[in-house]
Tab-separated table of C-alpha atoms in Angstrom:
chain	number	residue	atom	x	y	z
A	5	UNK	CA	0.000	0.000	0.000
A	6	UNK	CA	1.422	3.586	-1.068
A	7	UNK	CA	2.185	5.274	2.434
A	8	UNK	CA	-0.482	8.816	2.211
A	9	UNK	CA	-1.503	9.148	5.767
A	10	UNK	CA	-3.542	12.645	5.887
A	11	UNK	CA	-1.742	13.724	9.363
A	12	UNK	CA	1.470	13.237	10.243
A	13	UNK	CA	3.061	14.549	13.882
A	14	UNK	CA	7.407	13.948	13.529
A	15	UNK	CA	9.274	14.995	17.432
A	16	UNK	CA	12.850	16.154	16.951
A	17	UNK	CA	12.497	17.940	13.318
A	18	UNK	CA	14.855	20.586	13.560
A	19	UNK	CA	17.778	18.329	11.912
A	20	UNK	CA	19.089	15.119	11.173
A	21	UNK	CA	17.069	12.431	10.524
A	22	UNK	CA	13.843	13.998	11.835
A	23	UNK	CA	14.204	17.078	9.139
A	24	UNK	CA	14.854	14.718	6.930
A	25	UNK	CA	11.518	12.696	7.239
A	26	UNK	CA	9.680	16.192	7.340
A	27	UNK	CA	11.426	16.885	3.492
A	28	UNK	CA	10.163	13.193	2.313
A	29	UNK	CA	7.440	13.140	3.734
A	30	UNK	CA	6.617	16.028	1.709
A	31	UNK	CA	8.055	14.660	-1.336
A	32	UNK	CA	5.648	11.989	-1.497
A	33	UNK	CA	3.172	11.383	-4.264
A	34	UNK	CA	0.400	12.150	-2.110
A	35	UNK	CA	1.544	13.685	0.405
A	36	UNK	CA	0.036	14.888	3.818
A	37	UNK	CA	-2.293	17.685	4.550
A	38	UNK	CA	-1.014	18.356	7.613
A	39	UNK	CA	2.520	17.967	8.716
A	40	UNK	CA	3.129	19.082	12.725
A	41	UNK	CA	7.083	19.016	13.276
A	42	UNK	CA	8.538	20.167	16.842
A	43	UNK	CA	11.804	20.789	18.004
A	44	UNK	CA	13.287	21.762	21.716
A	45	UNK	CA	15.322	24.412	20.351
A	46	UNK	CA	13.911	26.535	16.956
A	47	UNK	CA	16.969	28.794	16.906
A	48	UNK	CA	18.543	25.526	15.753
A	49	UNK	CA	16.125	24.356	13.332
A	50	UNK	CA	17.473	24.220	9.520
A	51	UNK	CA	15.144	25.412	7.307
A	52	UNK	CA	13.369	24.567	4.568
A	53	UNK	CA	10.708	25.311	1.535
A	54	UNK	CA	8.506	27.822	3.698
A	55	UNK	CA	5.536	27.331	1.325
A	56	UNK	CA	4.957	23.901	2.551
A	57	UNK	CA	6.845	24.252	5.787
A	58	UNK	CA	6.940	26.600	8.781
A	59	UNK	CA	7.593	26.426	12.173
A	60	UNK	CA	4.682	27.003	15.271
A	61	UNK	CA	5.497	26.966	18.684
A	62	UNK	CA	8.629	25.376	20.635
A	63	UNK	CA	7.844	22.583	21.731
A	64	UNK	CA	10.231	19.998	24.306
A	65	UNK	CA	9.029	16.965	24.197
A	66	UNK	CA	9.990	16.598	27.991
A	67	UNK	CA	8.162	18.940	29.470
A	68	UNK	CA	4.858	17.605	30.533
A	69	UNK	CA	3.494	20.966	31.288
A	70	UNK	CA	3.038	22.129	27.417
A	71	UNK	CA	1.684	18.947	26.469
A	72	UNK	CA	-1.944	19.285	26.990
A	73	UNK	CA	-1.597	23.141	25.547
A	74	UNK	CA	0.285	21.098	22.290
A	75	UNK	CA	-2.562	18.950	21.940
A	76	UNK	CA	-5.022	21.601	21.597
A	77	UNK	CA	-2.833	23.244	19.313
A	78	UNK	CA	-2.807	20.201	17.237
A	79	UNK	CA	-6.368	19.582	17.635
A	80	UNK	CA	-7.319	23.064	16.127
A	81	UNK	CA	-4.642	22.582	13.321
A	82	UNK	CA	-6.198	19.054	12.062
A	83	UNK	CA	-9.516	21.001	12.242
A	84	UNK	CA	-10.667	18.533	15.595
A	85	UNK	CA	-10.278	15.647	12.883
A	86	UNK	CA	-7.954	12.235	13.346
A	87	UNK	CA	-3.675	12.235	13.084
A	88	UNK	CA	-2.692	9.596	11.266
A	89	UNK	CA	0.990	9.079	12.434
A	90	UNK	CA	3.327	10.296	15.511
A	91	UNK	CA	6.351	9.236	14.449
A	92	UNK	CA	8.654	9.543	17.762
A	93	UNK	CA	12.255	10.695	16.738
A	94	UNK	CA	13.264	12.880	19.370
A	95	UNK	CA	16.101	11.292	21.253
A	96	UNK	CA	19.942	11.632	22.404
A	97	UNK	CA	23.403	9.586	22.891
A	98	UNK	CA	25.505	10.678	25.689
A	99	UNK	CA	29.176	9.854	24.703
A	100	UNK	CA	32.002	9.584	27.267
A	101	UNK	CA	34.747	7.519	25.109
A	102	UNK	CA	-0.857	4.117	29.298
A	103	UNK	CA	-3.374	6.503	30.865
A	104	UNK	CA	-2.133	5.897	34.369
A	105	UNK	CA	1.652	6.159	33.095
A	106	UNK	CA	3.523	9.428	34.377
A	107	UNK	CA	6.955	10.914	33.638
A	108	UNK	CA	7.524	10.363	37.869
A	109	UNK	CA	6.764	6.777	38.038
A	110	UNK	CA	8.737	5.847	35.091
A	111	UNK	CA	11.835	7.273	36.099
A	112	UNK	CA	11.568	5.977	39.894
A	113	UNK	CA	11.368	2.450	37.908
A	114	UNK	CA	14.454	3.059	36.453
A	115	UNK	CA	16.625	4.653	39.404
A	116	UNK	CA	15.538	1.278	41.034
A	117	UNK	CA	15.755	-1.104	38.394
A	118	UNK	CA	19.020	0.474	36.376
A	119	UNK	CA	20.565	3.206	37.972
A	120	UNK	CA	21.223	2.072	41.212
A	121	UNK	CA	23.059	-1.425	39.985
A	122	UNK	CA	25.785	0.813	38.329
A	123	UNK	CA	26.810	2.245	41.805
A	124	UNK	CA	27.797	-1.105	42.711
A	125	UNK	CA	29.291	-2.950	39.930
A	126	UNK	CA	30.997	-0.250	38.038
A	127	UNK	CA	30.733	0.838	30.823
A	128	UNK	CA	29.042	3.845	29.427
A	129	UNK	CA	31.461	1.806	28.871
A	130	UNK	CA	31.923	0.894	32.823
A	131	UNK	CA	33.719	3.254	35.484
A	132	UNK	CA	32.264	6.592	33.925
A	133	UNK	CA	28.499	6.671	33.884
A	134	UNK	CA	26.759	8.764	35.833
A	135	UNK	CA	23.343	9.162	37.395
A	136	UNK	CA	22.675	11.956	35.384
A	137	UNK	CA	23.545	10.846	31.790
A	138	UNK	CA	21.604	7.660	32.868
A	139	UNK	CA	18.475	9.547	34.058
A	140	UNK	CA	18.768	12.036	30.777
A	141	UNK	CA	18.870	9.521	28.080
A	142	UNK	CA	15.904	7.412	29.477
A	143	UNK	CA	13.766	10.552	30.235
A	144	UNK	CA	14.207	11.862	26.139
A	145	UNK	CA	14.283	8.525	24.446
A	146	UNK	CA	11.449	6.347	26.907
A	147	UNK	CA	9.504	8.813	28.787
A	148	UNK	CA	8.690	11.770	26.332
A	149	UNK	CA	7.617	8.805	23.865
A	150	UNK	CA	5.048	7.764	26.435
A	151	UNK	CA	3.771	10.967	27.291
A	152	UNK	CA	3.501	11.730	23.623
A	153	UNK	CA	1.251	8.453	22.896
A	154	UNK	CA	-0.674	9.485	25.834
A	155	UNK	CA	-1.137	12.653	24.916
A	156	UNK	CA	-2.373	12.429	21.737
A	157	UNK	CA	-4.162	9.001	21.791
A	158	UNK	CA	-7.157	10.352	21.294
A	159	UNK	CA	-5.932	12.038	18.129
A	160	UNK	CA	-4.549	8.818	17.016
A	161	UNK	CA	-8.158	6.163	17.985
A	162	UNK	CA	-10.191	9.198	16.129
A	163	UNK	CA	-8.102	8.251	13.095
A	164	UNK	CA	-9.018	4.449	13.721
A	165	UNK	CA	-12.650	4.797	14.166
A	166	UNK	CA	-12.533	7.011	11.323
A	167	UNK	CA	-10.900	4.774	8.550
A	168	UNK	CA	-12.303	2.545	6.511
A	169	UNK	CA	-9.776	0.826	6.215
A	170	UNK	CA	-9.884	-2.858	7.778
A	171	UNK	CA	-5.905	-3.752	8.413
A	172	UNK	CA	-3.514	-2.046	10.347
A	173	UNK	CA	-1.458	0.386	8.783
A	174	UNK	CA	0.348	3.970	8.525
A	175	UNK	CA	-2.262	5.180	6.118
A	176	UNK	CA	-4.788	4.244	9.180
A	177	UNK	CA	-3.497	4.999	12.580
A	178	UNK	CA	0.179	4.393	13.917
A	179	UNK	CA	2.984	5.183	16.159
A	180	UNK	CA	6.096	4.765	14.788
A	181	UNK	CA	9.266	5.079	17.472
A	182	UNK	CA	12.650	5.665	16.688
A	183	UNK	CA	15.091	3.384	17.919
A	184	UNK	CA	18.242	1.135	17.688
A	185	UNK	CA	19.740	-1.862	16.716
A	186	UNK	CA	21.880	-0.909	19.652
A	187	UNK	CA	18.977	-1.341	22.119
A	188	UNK	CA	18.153	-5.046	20.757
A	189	UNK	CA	19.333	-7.497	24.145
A	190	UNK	CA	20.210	-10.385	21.363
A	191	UNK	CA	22.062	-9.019	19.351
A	192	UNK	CA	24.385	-6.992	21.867
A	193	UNK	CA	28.194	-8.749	21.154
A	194	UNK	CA	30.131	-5.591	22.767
A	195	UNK	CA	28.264	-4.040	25.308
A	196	UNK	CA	29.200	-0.628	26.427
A	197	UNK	CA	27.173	2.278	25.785
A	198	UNK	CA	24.835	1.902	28.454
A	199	UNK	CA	22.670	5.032	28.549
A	200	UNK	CA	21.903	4.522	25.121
A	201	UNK	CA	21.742	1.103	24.944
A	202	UNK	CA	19.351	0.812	28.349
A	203	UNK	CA	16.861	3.703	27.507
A	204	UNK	CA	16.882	2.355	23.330
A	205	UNK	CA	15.857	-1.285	24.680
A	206	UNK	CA	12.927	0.368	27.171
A	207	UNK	CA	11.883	1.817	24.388
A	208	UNK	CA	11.413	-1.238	22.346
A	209	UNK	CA	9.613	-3.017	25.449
A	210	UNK	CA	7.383	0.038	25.158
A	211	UNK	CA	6.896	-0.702	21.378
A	212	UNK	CA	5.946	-4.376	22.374
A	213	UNK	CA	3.623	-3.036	24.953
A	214	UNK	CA	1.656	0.012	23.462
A	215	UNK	CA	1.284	-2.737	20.037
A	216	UNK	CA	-0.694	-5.023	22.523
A	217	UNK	CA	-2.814	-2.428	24.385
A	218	UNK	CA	-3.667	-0.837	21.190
A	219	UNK	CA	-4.447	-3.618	18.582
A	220	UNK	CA	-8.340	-3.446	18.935
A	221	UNK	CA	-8.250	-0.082	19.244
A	222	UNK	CA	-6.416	-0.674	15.481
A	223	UNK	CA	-3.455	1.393	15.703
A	224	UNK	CA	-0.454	-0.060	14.456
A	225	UNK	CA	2.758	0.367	16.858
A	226	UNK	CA	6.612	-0.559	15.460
A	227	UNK	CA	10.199	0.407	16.507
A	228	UNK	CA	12.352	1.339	13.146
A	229	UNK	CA	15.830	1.449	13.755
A	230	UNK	CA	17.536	3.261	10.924
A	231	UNK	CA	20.762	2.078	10.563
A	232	UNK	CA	24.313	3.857	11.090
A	233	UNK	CA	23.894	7.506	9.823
A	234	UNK	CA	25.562	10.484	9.272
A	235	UNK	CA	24.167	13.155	11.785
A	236	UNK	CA	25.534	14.793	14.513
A	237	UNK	CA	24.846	11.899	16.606
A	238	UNK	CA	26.230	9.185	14.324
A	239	UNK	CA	29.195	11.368	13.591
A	240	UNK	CA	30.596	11.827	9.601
A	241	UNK	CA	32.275	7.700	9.061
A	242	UNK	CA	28.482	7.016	9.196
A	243	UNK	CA	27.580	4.263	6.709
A	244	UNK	CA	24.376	5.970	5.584
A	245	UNK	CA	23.181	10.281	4.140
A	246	UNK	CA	19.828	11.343	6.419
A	247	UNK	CA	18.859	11.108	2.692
A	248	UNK	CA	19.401	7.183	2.179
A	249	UNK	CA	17.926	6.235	5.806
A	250	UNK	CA	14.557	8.066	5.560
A	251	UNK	CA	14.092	6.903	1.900
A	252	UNK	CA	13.942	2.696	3.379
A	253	UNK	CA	12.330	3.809	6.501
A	254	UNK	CA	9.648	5.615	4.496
A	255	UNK	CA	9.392	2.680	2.108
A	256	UNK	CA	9.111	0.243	5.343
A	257	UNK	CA	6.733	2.385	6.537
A	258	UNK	CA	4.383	1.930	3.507
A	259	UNK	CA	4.395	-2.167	3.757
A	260	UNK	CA	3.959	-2.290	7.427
A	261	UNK	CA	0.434	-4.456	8.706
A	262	UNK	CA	-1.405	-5.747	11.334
A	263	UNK	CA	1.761	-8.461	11.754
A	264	UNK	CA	3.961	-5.751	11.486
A	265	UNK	CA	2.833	-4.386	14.635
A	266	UNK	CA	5.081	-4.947	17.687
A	267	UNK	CA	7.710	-5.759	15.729
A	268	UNK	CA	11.512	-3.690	15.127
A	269	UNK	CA	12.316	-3.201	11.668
A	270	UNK	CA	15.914	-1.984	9.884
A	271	UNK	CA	15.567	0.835	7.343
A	272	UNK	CA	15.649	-2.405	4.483
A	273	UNK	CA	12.555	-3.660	6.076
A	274	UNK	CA	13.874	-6.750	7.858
A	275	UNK	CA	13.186	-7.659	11.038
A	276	UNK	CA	14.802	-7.199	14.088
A	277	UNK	CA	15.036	-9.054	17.054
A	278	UNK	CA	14.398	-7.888	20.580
């Protein structure tokens, strides 16, 4: 199925590979009505074609505050119809070598459950992580995703209801996160990395778990990791352009179904594991 969803929301658009997906996504045959791209910092933001692309308010992604204000914003931008697709990019890489979900609880779960173990058996790689760079990198890449989905679920079950049509699928109703074949448990052979790693891997569990809360409700949920590229985070030796990357993760994005859902996916369109 051609990917054409009406509405598309993309976090983290200012550059990279979220700027990128705004510039496809608006190269496509058909493509949306509405695009909604945020960014924490604007003064940053590259810019392009301002006849089909301008910027609205700031909008961080971590603060929990603005979110309900962003949703009405959205809400009155999509004319209090359906979005289609919030497609979660926003997230960082420290280097040193649902409804009842809330930023406070998640992050108490991982103090517990991560945090504390590395102040007893010392790998961002070992000996110099810190609470801090732990605590960052799972509050931008696992709990602004959640509070996103929760705060625009709504949006996302009015496109459902809405749709006729009957499978899952992008064109329908989906959440699409970000993430990394560096956060996959199985296929980790030299370790290291651990902010990154740790907060990449919650996010797929949260892939896993929003894909089986939200099946009848029919909204598709994958992880898309998009390989090695060259951004500021993946650095210039990067085997793949922004270009190259959002091309297969837009063409992924256009096959994906109701077994799709739950799954990770490569920017090729093979599977992952967990």
């Amino acid at each position: 199925m051609a990917l054409c969803p009406r509405s598309v929301l993309i976090t983290g658009a200012n550059r990279g590979l979220g700027l990128e997906f705004v510039k496809q996504f608006l190269s496509l045959p058909k493509p949306p009505e509405i695009l909604i791209a945020t960014c924490r910092d604007v003064a940053k933001a590259e810019v392009i074609n301002k006849r089909s692309y301008s910027p609205l308010d700031i909008v961080d992604v971590g603060d929990t505050a603005a979110l309900e204000s962003f949703r009405n914003e959205v809400d009155g931008l999509l004319q209090s119809q359906e979005l289609n697709v919030l497609l979660n990019n926003a997230g960082i890489h420290i280097r040193k070598d649902l409804q009842h979900t809330d930023g406070d609880m998640l992050m108490e779960n991982f103090r517990i459950n991560t945090v504390a173990p590395f102040n007893i058996s010392k790998k961002q790689y070992i000996g110099n992580n810190s609470r801090e760079n732990l605590l960052e990198s799972f509050d931008v890449n696992v709990v602004s995703p959640v509070l996103l989905v929760q705060t625009f679920l709504p949006l996302l079950k009015k496109a459902a209801q809405n749709s006729s049509i009957k499978d899952l699928s992008c064109n329908k109703a989906a959440i699409i996160n970000i993430s990394s074949l560096l956060g996959s448990i199985e296929s980790n052979k030299t370790g290291g990395m651990y902010p990154y790693r740790t907060s990449k891997a919650a996010l797929n569990m949260v892939t896993k778990n929003l894909s089986v809360d939200l099946r009848n409700d029919g909204i598709l949920v994958t992880s898309i990791h998009p390989g090695w590229v060259q951004t500021d985070m993946g650095g210039a030796n990067a085997d793949l352009t922004t270009s190259q990357s959002v091309e297969g993760c837009l063409q992924t994005l256009g096959k994906l179904n109701s077994e799709s859902s739950g799954l990770m996916y490569d920017f090729r369109g093979k599977v992952l594991p967990y």
